[in-house]
Coordinates of C-alpha atoms and ligand atoms in Angstrom, one line a residue:
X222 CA 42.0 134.9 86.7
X223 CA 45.1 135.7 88.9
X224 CA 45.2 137.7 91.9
X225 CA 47.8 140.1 89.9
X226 CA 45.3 140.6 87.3
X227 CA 42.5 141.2 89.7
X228 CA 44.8 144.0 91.3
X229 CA 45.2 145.8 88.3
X230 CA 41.4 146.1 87.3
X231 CA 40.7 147.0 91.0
X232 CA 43.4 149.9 90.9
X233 CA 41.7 150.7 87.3
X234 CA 37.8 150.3 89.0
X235 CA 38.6 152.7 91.9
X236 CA 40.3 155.0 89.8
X237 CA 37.2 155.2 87.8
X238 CA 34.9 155.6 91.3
X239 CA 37.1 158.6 92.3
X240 CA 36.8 160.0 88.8
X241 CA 33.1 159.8 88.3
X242 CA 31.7 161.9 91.3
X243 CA 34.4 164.5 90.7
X244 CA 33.5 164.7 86.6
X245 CA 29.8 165.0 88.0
X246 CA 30.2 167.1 90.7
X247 CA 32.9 169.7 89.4
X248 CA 33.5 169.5 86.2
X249 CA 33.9 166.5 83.3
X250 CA 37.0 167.4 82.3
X251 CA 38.8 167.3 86.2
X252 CA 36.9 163.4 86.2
X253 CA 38.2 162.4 83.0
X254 CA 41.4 164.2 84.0
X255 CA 41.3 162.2 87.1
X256 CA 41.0 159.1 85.7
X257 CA 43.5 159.3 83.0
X258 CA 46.2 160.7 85.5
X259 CA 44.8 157.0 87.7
X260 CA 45.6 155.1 84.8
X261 CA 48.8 157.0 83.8
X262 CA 50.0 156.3 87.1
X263 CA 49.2 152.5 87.2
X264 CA 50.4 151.9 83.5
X265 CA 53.8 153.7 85.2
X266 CA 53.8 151.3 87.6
X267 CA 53.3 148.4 85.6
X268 CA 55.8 149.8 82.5
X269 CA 58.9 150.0 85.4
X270 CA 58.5 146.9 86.8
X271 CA 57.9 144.9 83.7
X272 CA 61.4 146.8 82.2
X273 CA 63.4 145.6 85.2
X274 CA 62.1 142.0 84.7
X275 CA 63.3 142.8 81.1
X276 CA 66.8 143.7 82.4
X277 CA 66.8 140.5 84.9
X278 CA 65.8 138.5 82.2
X279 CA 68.7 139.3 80.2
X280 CA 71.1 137.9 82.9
X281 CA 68.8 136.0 85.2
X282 CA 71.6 135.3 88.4
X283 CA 69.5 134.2 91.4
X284 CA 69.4 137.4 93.3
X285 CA 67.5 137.6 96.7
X286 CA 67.2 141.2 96.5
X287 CA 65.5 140.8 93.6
X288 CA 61.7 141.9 94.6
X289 CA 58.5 143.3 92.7
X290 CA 56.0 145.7 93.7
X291 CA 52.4 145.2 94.7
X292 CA 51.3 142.9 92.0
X293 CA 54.3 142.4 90.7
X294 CA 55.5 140.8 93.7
X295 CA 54.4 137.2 93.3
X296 CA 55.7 137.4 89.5
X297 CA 59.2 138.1 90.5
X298 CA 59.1 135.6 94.3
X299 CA 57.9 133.0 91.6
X300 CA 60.5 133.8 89.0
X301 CA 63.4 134.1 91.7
X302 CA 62.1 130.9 92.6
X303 CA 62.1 129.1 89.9
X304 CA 65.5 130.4 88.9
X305 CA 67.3 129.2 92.2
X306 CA 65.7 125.3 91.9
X307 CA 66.8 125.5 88.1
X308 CA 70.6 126.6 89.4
X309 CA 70.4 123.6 92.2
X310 CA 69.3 121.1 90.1
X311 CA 72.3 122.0 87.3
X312 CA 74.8 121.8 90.1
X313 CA 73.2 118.4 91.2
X314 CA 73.6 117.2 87.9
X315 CA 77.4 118.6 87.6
X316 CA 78.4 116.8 90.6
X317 CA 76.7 113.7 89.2
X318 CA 78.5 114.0 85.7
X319 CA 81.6 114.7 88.0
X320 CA 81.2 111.6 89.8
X321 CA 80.4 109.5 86.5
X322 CA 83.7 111.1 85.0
X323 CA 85.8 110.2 88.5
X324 CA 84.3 106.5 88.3
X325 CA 85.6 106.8 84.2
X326 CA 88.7 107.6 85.3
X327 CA 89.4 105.0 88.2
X328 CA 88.7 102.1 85.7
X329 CA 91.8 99.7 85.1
X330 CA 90.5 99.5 81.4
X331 CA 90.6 102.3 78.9
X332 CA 87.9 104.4 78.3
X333 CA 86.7 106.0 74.9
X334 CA 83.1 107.4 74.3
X335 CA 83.0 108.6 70.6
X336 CA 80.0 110.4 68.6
X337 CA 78.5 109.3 65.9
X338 CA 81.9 110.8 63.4
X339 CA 83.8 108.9 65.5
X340 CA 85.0 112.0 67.4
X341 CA 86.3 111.7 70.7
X342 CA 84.0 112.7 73.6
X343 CA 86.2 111.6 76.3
X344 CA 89.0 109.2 76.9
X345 CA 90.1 108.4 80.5
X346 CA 93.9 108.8 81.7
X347 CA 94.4 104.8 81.7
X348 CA 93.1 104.7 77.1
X349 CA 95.4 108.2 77.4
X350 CA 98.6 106.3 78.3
X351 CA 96.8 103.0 76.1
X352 CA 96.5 104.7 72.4
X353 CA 98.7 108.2 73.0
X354 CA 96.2 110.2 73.5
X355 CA 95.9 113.4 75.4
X356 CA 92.7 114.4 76.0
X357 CA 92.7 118.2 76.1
X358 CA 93.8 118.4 72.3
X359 CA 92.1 115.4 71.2
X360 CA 88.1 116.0 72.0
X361 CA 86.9 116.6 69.2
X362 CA 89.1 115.0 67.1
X363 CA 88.1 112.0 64.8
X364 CA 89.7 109.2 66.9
X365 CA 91.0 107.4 63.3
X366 CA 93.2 110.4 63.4
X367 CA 95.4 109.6 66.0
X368 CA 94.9 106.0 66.1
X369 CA 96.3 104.7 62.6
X370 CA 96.6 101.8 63.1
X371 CA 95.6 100.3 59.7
X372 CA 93.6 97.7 61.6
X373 CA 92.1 99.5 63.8
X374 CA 90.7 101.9 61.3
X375 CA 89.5 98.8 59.0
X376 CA 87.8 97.6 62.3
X377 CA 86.2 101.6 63.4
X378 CA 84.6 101.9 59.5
X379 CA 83.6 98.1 59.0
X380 CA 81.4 98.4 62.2
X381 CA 81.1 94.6 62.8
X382 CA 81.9 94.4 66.8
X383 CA 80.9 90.8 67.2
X384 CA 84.6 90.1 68.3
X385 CA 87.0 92.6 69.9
X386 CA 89.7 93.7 67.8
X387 CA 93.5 92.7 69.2
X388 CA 96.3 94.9 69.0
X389 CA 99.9 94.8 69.1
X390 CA 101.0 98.3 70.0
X391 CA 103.1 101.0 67.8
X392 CA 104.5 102.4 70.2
X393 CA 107.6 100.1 70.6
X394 CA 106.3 99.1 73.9
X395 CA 105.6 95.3 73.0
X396 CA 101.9 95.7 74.4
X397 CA 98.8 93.7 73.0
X398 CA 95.6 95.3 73.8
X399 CA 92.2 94.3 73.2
X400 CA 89.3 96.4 72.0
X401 CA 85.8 96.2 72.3
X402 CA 83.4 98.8 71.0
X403 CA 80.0 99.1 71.9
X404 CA 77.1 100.9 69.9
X405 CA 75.3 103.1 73.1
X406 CA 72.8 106.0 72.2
X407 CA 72.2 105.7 68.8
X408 CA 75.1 106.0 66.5
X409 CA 77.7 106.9 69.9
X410 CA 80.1 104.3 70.7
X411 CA 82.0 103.2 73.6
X412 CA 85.6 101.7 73.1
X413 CA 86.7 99.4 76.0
X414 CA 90.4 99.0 76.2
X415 CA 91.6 96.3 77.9
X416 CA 96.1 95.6 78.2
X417 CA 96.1 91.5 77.7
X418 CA 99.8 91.9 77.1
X419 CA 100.3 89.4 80.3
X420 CA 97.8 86.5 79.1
X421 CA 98.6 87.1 75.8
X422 CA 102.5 86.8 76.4
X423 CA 101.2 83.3 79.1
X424 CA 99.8 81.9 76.4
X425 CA 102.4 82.4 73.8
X426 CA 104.7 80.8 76.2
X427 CA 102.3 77.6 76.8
X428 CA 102.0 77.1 73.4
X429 CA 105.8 77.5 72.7
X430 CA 106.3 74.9 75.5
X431 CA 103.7 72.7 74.9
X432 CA 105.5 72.9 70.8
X433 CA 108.6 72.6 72.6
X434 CA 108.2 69.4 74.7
X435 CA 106.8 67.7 71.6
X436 CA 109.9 68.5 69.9
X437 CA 112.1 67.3 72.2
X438 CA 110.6 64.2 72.9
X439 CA 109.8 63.4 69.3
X440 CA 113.5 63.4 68.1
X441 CA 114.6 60.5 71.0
X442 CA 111.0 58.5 70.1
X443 CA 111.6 58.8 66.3
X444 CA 115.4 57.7 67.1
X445 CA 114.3 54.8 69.3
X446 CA 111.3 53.6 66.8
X447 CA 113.8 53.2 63.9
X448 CA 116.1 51.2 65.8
X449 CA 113.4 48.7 66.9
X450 CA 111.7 48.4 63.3
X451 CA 115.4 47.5 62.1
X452 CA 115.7 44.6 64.8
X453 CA 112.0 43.2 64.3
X454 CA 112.7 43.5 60.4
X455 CA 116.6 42.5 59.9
X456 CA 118.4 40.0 61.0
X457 CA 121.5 42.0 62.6
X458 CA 125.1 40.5 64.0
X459 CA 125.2 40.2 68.0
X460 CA 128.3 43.3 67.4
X461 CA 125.6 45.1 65.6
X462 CA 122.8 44.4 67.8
X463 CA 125.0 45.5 71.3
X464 CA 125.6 49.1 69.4
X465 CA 122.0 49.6 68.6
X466 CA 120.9 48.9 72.3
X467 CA 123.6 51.2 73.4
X468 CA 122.0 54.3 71.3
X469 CA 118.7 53.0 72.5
X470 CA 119.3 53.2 75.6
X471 CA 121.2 56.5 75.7
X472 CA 118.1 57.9 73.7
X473 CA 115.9 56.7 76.8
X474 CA 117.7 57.9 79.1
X475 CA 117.3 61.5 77.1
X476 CA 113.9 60.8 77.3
X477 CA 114.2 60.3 81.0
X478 CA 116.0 63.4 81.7
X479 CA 113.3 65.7 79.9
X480 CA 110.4 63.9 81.8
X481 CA 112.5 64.2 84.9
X482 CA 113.3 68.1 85.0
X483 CA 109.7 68.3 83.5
X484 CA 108.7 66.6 86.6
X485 CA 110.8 68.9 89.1
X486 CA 110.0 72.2 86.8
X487 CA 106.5 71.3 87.8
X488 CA 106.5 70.2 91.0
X489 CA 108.3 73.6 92.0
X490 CA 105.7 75.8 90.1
X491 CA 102.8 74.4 92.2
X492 CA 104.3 73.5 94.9
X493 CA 104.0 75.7 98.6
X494 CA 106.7 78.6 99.7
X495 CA 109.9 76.2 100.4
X496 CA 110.9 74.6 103.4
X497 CA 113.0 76.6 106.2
X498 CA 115.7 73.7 106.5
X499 CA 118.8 75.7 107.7
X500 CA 121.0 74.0 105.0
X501 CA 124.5 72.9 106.0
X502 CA 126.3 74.6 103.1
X503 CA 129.6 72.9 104.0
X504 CA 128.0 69.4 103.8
X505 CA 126.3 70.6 100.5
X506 CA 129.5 72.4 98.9
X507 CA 131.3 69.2 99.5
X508 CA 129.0 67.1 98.2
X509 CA 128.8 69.5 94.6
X510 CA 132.4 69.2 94.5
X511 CA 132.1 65.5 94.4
X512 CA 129.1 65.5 91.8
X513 CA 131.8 67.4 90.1
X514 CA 134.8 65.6 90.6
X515 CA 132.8 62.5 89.2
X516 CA 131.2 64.4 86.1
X517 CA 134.7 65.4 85.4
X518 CA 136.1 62.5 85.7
X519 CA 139.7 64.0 86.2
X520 CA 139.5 66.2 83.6
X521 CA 139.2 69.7 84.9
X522 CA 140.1 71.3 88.2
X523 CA 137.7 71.4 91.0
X524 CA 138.5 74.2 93.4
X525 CA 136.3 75.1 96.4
X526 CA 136.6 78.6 97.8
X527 CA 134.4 78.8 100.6
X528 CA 135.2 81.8 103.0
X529 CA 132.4 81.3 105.0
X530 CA 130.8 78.8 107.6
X531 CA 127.2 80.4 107.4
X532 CA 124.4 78.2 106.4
X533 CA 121.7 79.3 104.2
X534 CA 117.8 78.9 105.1
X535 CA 115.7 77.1 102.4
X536 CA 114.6 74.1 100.7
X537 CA 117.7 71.5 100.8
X538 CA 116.2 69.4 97.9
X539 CA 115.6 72.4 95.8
X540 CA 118.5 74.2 96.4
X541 CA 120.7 71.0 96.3
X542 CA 118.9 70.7 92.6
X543 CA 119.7 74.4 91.5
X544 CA 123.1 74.4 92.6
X545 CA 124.1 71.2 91.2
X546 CA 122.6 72.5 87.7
X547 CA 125.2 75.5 87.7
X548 CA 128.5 72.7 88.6
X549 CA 127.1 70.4 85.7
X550 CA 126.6 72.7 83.5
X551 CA 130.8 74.5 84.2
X552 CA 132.0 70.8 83.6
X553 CA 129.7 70.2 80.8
X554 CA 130.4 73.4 79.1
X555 CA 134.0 73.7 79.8
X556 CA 136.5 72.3 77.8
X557 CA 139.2 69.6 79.7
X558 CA 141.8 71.2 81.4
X559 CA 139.7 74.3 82.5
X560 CA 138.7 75.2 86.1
X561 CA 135.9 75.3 87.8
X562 CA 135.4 77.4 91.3
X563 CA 132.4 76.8 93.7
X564 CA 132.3 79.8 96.0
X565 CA 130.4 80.4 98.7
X566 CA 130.3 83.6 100.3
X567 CA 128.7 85.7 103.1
X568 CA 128.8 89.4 103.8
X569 CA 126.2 92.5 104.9
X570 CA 124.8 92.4 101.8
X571 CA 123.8 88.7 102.5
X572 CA 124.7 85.5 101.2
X573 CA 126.6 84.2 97.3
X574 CA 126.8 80.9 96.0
X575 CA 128.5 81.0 92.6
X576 CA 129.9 78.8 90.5
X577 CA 132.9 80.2 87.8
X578 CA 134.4 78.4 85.0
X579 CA 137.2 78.9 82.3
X580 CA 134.5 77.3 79.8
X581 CA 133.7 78.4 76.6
X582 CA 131.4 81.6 77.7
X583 CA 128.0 82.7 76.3
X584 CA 127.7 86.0 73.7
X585 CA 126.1 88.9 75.6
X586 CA 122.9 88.6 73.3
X587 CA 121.8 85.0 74.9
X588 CA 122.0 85.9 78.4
X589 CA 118.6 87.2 79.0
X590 CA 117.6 84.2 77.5
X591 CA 118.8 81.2 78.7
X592 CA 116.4 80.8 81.7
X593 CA 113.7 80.4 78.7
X594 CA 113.0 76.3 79.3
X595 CA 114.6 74.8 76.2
X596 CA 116.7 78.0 75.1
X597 CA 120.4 76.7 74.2
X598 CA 123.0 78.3 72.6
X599 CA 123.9 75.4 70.7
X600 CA 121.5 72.5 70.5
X601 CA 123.3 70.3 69.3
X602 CA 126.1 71.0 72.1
X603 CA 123.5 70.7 74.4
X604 CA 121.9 67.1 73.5
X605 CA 126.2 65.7 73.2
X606 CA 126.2 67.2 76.9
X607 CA 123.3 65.5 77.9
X608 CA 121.2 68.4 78.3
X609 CA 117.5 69.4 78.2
X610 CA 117.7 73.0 78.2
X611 CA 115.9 72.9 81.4
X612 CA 118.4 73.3 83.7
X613 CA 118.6 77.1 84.3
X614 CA 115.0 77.3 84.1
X615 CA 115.1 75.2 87.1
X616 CA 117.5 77.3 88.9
X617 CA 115.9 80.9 88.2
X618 CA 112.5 79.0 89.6
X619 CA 114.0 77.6 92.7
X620 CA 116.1 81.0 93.4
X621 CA 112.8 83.0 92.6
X622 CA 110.9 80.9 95.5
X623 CA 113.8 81.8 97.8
X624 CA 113.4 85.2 96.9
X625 CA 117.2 84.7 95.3
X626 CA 118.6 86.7 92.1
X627 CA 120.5 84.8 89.5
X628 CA 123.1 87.1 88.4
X629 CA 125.1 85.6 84.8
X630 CA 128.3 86.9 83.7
X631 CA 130.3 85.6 80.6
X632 CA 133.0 86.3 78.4
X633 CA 132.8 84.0 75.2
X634 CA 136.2 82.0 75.1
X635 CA 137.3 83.3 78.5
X636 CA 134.7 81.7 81.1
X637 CA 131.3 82.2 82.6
X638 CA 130.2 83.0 86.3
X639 CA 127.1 82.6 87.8
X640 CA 125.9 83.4 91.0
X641 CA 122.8 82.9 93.8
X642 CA 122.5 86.2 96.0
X643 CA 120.3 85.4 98.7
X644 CA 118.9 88.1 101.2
X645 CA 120.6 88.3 104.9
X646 CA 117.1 86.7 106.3
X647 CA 118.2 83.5 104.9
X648 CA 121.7 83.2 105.9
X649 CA 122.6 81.7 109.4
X650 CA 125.5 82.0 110.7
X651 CA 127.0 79.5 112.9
Ligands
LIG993 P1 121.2 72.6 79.1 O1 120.5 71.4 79.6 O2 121.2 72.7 77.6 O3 122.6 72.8 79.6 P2 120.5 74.8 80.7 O4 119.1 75.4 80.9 O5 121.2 74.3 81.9 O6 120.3 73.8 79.6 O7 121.4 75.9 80.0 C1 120.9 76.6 78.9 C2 122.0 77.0 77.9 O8 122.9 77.9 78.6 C3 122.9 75.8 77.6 O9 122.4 75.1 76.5 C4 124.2 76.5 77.2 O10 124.1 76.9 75.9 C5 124.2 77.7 78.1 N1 125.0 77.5 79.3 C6 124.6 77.1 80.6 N2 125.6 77.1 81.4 C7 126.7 77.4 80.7 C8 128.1 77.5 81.1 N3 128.6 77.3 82.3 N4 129.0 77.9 80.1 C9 128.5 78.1 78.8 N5 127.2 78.0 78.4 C10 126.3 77.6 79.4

C-alpha cells in the first residue's frame, strides 16, 4: 500500500478517535458531527488537489512550481518528474533526427525516402536540384507526380530493383543519372541518386574512339589487302605494278600517321606536368616557317610577324608538335596563292602564338568541335591532305598541360586564325 494511501486512512482513523470520545462523552450527534466535518474536510483536500492535477494534465508543461499538498506531494514530485525526463529525451531525439537530416543533406548523392504510396518523406537539397523537386511543396506528394519520366514511373510500379534505373535528364541539361531504390522498413523505400553524367559521357567517348580508330585504320588495311591479293593473283605490267606500290605505300604511310599521333596523343595523356625548357621561340618560329615553306612548296606566302624576343616556358617537343599542327594545317587547308602569318606576340596579358591563314575557313557550327579526335569538316578533304583528324586534338592536349587556351576564329571563304594564349608565368623575356 503506498505511503499516500496510508495518509489518508490515518487522517480518516484520527478523525474517527476525536469523534468517538466526544459522541460518548457529549452528545452522539456532536461525534458523528465531528467526524463527518473530519472527513468533509479531507475529501476537500483530496477533491482540490486532484482538480488541479486535472487542469495540469490538460497542458502538462514542466513547471517547477508545480507542487502537491501533504499526500499529494509525492504524486505531483513524481509526475513533474516524469514529465521533465519525457521533455529531455524528445529533445535528445530531435537533435538526433536533426543530425540524421544534416548528414542527409551533406551527401553528394540524392536523397529520396518515400512511404509505402510512394509519397515523398524527404528529399535532400543535392535529389532537389537532381529531379526538380522542392521539398516544402512536394512532401507528401506521390513522387510519380513530379517525376514523369515515363521510365522512371514503369521502374517505381514494376518494383524489380535488381539493377538501377539510368536516366537521361528532361530538363535540357544533358545529365544521366542513375537510380537505385532500396525497400527499408517494410513497404518504405529509399531512392539513391547518383549524377554519372561524367563516366557516362568517358565512356561514350572511349567507345566512339575505340569505333573510331578501327574505322580509320580499316579503310588504309582494306585498301592495302586488295592491292596485294591483285599482285599474288594477276599477272600485272611492271607500269602497272610501280602505280600499285605507289598507293600502297601512300596507304601505309596513312597508316603510319594514325599510329603516330595515336602514339603522341597518348604519350601526352599519361605523361607527367611538361618540362620547364625556356623555349627559344625565335629558333622555333624559324624553324615552323621552314616546315612551312617546304609543305608549301612555293605555293603560298609565308610571313612571320614576330614582335617579340620573349621566350616561352614549356615542353620544346610538345610545343614544337602543337604549333607545327596549326602551320600544316593553314598550308593544308588553304588554297595556293593564300597567306599564311605565324605571329608571336607578348604583352601584360602574357604570351600569343597564332597562326592566320586566307584558307578556306570553318562554319561557326564545327568550331567547338574540331578538337574531338577524328572530327573533320570534310573527310574526304582531310585524308587528300594527309590528315588524321588528330591534329587539334593534339594541340588542345599539349596547350591544356601548359595551362594554355586555344582560342579558333574563322570566317568560311575568308580565312581562319588560331591562337595559343599562354599565362605571363610562362613567358621569359630576354
Ligand atoms: P586533320 O588531320 O583532319 O587536319 P585536325 O585535328 O588537325 O585534323 O583538324 C580537324 C579539322 O579541322 C580538319 O579536318 C579541318 O576540317 C579543320 N581545320 C583545321 N585547321 C584548319 C584550317 N586552318 N582551315 C580550315 N579548316 C581547318
Amino acid at each position: 500500500m503506498s505511503v499516500q494511501v496510508v495518509r489518508a486512512l490515518l487522517a480518516a482513523f484520527f478523525s474517527a478517535l476525536i469523534a468517538l470520545p466526544v459522541g460518548y462523552f457529549v452528545a452522539v450527534w456532536a461525534g458523528w458531527t465531528l467526524f463527518c466535518t473530519g472527513l468533509g474536510l479531507q475529501l476537500a483536500f483530496h477533491f482540490r488537489n486532484f482538480a488541479r492535477l486535472e487542469r495540469w494534465s490538460r497542458n502538462p508543461i514542466v513547471d517547477p512550481s508545480l507542487e502537491g499538498e501533504g499526500a499529494w506531494d509525492g504524486v505531483f514530485g513524481r509526475l513533474y518528474q516524469h514529465e521533465k525526463d519525457l521533455r529531455g529525451q524528445i529533445a535528445a531525439r530531435d537533435q538526433e533526427i536533426a543530425l540524421l537530416i544534416a548528414a542527409g543533406q551533406a551527401l553528394t548523392d540524392g536523397v529520396v525516402l518515400l512511404d509505402g504510396d510512394n509519397q515523398i518523406l524527404f528529399c535532400n537539397t543535392t535529389a532537389e536540384s537532381q529531379l526538380g523537386l522542392v521539398v516544402q511543396t512536394d512532401r507528401g506528394q506521390p513522387v510519380v507526380n513530379l517525376v514523369r519520366h515515363p521510365e522512371f514511373v514503369d521502374y517505381l510500379l514494376l518494383g524489380d530493383f535488381s539493377r538501377p534505373l539510368t536516366l537521361r535528364s528532361e530538363r535540357g541539361e544533358d545529365r544521366v543519372l542513375s537510380i537505385y531504390i532500396i525497400p527499408y522498413a517494410g513497404k518504405r523505400r529509399l531512392m539513391q541518386i547518383k549524377d554519372v553524367t561524367q563516366s557516362d559521357r568517358l565512356d561514350r567517348m572511349r567507345r566512339d574512339f575505340v569505333a573510331n580508330v578501327s574505322h580509320e585504320l580499316r579503310t588504309p588495311l582494306t585498301v592495302l589487302a586488295g592491292f596485294l591479293e591483285t599482285l599474288q593473283e594477276i599477272d600485272v605490267d611492271r607500269e602497272e605494278r610501280t602505280r600499285y606500290l605507289e598507293l600502297m605505300a601512300e596507304q601505309s604511310r596513312r597508316m603510319q600517321s594514325i599510329v603516330q599521333d595515336l602514339l603522341t596523343l597518348s604519350s601526352i595523356e599519361s605523361a607527367p606536368p611538361p618540362a620547364n625548357d625556356v623555349v627559344d621561340m625565335a629558333s622555333l618560329i624559324d624553324k615552323l616557317r621552314r616546315d612551312a615553306e617546304a609543305l608549301s612548296a612555293g605555293r603560298h606566302q609565308i610571313v612571320v610577324e614576330a614582335d617579340s624576343k620573349a621566350d616561352l616556358r614549356g615542353s620544346e617537343p610538345e610545343l614544337v608538335s602543337a604549333f607545327g599542327n596549326l602551320v600544316s594545317n593553314a598550308v593544308r587547308y588553304t588554297p595556293p596563292g593564300g597567306t599564311i602569318r605565324i605571329i608571336w606576340h607578348t604583352g601584360a596579358q602574357g604570351g600569343e602564338f597564332a597562326v592566320e591563314d586566307t584558307g578556306i575557313g570553318i562554319d561557326a557550327k564545327h568550331v567547338p568541335r574540331l578538337t574531338e579526335r577524328f572530327y573533320r569538316v570534310d573527310r574526304g578533304r582531310s585524308r587528300d591532305a594527309g590528315g588524321t583528324g588528330l591534329g587539334l586534338a593534339i594541340v588542345k592536349h599539349t596547350l591544356n598541360r601548359h595551362q594554355a587556351q586555344l582560342d579558333i576564329k574563322s570566317t568560311p571563304g575568308v580565312g581562319s586564325r588560331f591562337s595559343a594564349r599562354f599565362a605571363t608565368r610562362r613567358v621569359v623575356d630576354v
